[in-house]
Protein backbone atom coordinates (compact mmCIF):
# COMPACT_ATOMS: atom_id res chain seq x y z
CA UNK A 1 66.58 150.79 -61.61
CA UNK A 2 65.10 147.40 -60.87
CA UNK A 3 62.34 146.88 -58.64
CA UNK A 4 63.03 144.30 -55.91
CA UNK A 5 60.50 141.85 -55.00
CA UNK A 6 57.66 142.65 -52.42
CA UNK A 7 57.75 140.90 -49.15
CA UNK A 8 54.76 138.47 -49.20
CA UNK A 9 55.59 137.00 -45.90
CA UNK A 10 52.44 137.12 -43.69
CA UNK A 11 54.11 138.04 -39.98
CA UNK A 12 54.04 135.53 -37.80
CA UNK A 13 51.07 136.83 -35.38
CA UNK A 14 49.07 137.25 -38.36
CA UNK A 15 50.10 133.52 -39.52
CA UNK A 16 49.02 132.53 -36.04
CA UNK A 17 46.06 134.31 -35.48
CA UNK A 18 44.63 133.08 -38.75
CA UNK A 19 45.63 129.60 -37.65
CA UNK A 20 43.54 129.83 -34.13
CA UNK A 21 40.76 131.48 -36.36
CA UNK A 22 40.86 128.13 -38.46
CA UNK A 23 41.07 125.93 -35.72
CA UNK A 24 38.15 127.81 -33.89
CA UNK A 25 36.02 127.29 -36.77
CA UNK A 26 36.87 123.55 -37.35
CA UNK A 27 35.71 123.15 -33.63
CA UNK A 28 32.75 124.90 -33.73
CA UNK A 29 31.12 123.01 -36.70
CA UNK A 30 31.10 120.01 -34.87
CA UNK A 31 30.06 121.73 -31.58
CA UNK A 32 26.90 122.60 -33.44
CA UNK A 33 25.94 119.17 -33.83
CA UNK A 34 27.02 117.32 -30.79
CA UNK A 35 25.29 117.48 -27.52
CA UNK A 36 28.31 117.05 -24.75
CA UNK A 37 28.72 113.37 -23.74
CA UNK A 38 29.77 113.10 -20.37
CA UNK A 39 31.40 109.73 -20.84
CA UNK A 40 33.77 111.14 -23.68
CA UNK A 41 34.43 114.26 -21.53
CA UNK A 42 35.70 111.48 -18.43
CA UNK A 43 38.06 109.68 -20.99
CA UNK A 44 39.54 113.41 -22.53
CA UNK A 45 40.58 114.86 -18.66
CA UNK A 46 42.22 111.32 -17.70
CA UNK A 47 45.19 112.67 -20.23
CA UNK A 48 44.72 116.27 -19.86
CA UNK A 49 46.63 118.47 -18.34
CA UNK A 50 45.95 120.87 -15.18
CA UNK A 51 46.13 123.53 -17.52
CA UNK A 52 43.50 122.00 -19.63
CA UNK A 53 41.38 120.83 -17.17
CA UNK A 54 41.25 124.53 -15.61
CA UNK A 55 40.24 125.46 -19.14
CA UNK A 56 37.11 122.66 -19.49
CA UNK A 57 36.45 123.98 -15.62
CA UNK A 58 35.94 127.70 -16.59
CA UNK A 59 34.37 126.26 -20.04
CA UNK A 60 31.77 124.23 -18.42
CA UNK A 61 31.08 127.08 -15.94
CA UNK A 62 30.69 129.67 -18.47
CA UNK A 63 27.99 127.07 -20.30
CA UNK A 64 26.22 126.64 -17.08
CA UNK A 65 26.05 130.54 -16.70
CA UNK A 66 25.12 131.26 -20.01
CA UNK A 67 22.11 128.62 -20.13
CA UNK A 68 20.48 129.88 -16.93
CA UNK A 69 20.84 133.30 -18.07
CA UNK A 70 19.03 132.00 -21.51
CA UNK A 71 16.54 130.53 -19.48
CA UNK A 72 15.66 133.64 -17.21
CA UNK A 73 15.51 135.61 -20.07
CA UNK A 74 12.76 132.92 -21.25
CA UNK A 75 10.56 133.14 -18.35
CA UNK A 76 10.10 136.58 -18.07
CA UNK A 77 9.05 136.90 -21.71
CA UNK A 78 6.92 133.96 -21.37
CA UNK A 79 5.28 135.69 -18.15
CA UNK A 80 3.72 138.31 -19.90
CA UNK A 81 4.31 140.70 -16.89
CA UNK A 82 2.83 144.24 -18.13
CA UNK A 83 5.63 146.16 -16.85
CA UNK A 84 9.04 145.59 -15.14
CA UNK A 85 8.44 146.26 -11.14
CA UNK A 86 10.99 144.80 -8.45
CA UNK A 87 10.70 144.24 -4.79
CA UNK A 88 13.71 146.27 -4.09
CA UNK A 89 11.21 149.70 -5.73
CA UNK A 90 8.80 148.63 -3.04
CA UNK A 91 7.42 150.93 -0.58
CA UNK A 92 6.35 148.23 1.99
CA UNK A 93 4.47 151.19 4.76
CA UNK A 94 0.49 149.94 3.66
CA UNK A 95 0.64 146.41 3.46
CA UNK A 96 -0.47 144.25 6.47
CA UNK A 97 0.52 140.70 6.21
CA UNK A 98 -1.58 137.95 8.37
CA UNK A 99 -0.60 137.75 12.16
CA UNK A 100 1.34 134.58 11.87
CA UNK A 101 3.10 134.95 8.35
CA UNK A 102 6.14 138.08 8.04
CA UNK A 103 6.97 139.83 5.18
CA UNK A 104 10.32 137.29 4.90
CA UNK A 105 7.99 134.82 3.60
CA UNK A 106 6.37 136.64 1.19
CA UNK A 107 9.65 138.18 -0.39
CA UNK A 108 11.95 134.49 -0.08
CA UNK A 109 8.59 133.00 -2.28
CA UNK A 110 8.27 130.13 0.35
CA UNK A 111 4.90 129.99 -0.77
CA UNK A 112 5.65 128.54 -4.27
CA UNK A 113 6.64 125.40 -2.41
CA UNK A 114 3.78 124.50 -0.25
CA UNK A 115 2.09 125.31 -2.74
CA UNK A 116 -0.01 128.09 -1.13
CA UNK A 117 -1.97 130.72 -2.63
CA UNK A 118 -2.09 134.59 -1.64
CA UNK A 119 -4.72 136.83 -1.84
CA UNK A 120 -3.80 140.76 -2.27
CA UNK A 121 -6.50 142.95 -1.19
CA UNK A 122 -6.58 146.59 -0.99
CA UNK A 123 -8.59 149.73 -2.83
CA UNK A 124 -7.14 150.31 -6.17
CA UNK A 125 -3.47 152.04 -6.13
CA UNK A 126 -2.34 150.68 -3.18
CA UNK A 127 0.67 148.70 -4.91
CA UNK A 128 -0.99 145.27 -4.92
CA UNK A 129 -0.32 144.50 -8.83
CA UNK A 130 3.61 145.95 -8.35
CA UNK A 131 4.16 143.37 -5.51
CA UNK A 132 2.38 140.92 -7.81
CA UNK A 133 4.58 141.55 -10.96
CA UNK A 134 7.69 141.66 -8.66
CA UNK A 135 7.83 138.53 -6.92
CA UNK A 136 6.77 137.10 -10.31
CA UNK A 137 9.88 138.26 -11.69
CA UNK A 138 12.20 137.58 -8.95
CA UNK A 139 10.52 133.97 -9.25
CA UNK A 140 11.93 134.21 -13.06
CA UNK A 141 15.27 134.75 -12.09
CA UNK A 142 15.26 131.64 -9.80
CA UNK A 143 13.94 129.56 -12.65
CA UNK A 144 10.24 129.30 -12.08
CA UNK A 145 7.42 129.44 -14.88
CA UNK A 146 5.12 132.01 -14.30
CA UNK A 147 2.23 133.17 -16.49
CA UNK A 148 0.64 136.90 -15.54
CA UNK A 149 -3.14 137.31 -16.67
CA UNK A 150 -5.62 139.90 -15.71
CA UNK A 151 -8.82 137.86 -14.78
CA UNK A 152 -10.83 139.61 -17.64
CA UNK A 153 -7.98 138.80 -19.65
CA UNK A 154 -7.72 135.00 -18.34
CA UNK A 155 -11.19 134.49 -19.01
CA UNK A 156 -11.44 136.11 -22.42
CA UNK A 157 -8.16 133.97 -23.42
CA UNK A 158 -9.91 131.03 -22.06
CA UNK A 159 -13.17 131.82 -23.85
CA UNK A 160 -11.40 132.15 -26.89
CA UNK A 161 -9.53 128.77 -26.67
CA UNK A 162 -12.43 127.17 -25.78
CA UNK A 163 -14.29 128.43 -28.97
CA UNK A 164 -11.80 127.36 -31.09
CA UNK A 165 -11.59 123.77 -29.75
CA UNK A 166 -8.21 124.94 -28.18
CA UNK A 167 -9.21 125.02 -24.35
CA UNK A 168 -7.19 121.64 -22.97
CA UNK A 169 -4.09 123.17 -24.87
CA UNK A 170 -4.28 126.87 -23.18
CA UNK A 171 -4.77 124.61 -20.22
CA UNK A 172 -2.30 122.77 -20.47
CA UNK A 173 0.10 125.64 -21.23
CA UNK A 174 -0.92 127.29 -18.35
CA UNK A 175 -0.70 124.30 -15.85
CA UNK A 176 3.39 124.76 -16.95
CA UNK A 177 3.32 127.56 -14.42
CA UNK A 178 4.29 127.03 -10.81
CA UNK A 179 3.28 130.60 -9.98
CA UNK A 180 0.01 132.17 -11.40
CA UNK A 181 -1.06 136.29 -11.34
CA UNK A 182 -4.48 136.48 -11.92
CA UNK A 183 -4.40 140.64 -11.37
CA UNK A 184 -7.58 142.56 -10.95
CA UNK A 185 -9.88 140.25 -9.75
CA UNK A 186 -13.06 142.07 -9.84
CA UNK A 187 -13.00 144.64 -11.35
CA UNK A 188 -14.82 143.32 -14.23
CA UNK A 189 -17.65 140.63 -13.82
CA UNK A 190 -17.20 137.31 -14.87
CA UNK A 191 -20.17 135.91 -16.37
CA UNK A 192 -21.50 132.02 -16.11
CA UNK A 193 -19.37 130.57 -18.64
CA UNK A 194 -15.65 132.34 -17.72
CA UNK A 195 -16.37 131.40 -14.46
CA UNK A 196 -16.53 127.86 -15.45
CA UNK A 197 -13.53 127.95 -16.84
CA UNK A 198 -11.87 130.54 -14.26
CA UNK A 199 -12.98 127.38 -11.85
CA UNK A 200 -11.16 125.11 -14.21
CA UNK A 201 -7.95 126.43 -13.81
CA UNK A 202 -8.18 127.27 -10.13
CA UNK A 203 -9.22 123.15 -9.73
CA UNK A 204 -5.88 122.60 -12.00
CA UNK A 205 -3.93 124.51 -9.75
CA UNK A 206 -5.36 123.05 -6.48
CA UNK A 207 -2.29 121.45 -4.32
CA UNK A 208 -0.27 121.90 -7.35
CA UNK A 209 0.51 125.12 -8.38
CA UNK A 210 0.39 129.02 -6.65
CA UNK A 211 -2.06 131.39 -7.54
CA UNK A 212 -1.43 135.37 -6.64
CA UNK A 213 -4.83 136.87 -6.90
CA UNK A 214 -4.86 140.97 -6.36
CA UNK A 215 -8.00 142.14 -5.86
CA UNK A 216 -10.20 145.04 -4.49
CA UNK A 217 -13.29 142.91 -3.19
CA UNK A 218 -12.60 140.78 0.25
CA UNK A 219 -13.30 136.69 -0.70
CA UNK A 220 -16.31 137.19 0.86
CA UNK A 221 -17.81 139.25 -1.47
CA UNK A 222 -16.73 137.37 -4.55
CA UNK A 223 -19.85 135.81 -5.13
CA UNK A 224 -20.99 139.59 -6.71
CA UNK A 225 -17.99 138.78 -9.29
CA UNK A 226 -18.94 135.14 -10.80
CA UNK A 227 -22.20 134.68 -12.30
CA UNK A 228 -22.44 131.75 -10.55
CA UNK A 229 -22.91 132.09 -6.99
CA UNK A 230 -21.82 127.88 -6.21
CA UNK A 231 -18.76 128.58 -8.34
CA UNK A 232 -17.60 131.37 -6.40
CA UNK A 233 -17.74 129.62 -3.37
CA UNK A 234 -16.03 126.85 -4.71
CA UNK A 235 -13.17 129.20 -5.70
CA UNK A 236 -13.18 130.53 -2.58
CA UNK A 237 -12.89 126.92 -0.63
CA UNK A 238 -9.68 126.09 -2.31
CA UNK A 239 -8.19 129.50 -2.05
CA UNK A 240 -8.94 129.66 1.75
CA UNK A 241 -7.76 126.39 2.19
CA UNK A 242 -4.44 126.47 1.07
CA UNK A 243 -4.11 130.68 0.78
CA UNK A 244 -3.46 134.31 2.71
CA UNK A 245 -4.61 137.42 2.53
CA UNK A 246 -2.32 140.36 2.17
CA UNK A 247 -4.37 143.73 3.04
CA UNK A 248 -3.06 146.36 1.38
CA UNK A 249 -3.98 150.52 3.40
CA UNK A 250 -3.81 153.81 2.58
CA UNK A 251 -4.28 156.40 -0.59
CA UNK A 252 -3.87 155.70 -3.85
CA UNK A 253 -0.27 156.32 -5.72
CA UNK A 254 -1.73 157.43 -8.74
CA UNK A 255 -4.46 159.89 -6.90
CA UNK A 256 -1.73 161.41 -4.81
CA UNK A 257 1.17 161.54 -7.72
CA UNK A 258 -1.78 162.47 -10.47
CA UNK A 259 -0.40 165.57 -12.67
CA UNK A 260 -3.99 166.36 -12.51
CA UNK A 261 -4.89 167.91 -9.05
């Protein structure tokens, strides 16, 4: 008994998805290459159809979408924030903002655009470095730069640069930021030479960019922080001028949620 012929026939949704496979890949190669021309795109949609221009419509969309989302992805990793805090984990009961600023300014970052500066100052635990880190992040997600230091870590970075004949590009990196944490302002002192170059970036900033500063030691007393008493007050000047202070109250979170009692 004969054996009749197998059926090599591919079925047609087979034939056809293969085809739009084929297709997809002869579009994307030149995709790869070509930035979109807006020009070409205005000459295509005078012949298309409505179906095809509610295709380009959701394609375009989807583009704008997906680049935004690239880009906030970007920002935060660029940041360097320490740890991933957001306003809406906030307890908000021990922070006292300045008589004629409300906690709506603070949160919409209307600061960013005068550009003002704000000052966080409170005994350690008090929240001011998760309020830092979280309108940092929420200024991510609305597409501002923003580069997170602690000020021992600003100055050693800066000290670094500077040794290796690097200082104007760490500078200049830096100056990419609208928004600047310097976190824990204080708590280590700052000799002679990082407070030169603390001052630097503070001048770079002036009028230009914001700077966050938390900090357990009122502006006042940041002259026992710099080794250099004028520089200090210099730092202070610009801060005041064009800055708040946000006093933060009460225990510390750590003390009263310590396993340790």
């Amino acid at each position: 008994m004969s054996m009749g012929k197998r059926n090599t026939t591919m079925p047609d949704a087979t034939r056809r998805r293969a085809s739009t496979n084929r297709k997809m890949d002869e579009i994307m190669r030149p995709a790869r290459r070509l930035p979109l021309t807006r020009q070409v795109l205005a000459d295509q949609l005078e012949t298309a159809t409505p179906a095809q221009m509610e295709f380009v419509d959701r394609w375009m969309n989807a583009e704008i979408e997906s680049r935004e989302a690239s880009k906030r992805t970007r920002l935060l990793r660029q940041a360097g924030f320490p740890a991933a805090k957001e306003p809406d984990d906030y307890d908000w009961q021990n922070v006292r903002m300045p008589a004629d600023w409300q906690r709506s300014g603070l949160e919409s970052l209307g600061f960013l655009d005068g550009p003002e500066d704000v000052v966080m100052f409170g005994p350690p635990g008090t929240g001011k470095t998760h309020l830092a880190i979280a309108l940092g992040r929420k200024a991510c997600r609305q597409g501002v730069p923003v580069r997170f230091y602690t000020a021992a870590g600003l100055v050693m970075r800066l000290l670094r640069a500077n040794t290796e004949g690097k200082l104007d590009r760490e500078l200049q990196a830096i100056a990419k930021a609208r928004m600047i944490v310097i976190d824990e302002l204080g708590y280590v002192p700052i000799d002679e030479e990082g407070s030169r170059l603390l001052f630097q970036v503070v001048t770079n900033a002036y009028e230009t960019q914001s700077i966050v500063y938390t900090t357990n030691i009122e502006s006042g007393g940041w002259g026992r922080v710099f080794g250099d008493p004028n520089m200090a007050a210099a730092i202070i000047d610009r801060t005041v001028h064009h800055g708040r202070m946000i006093r933060f109250e009460g225990e510390s979170y750590r003390r009263t949620h310590a396993l340790m009692q």
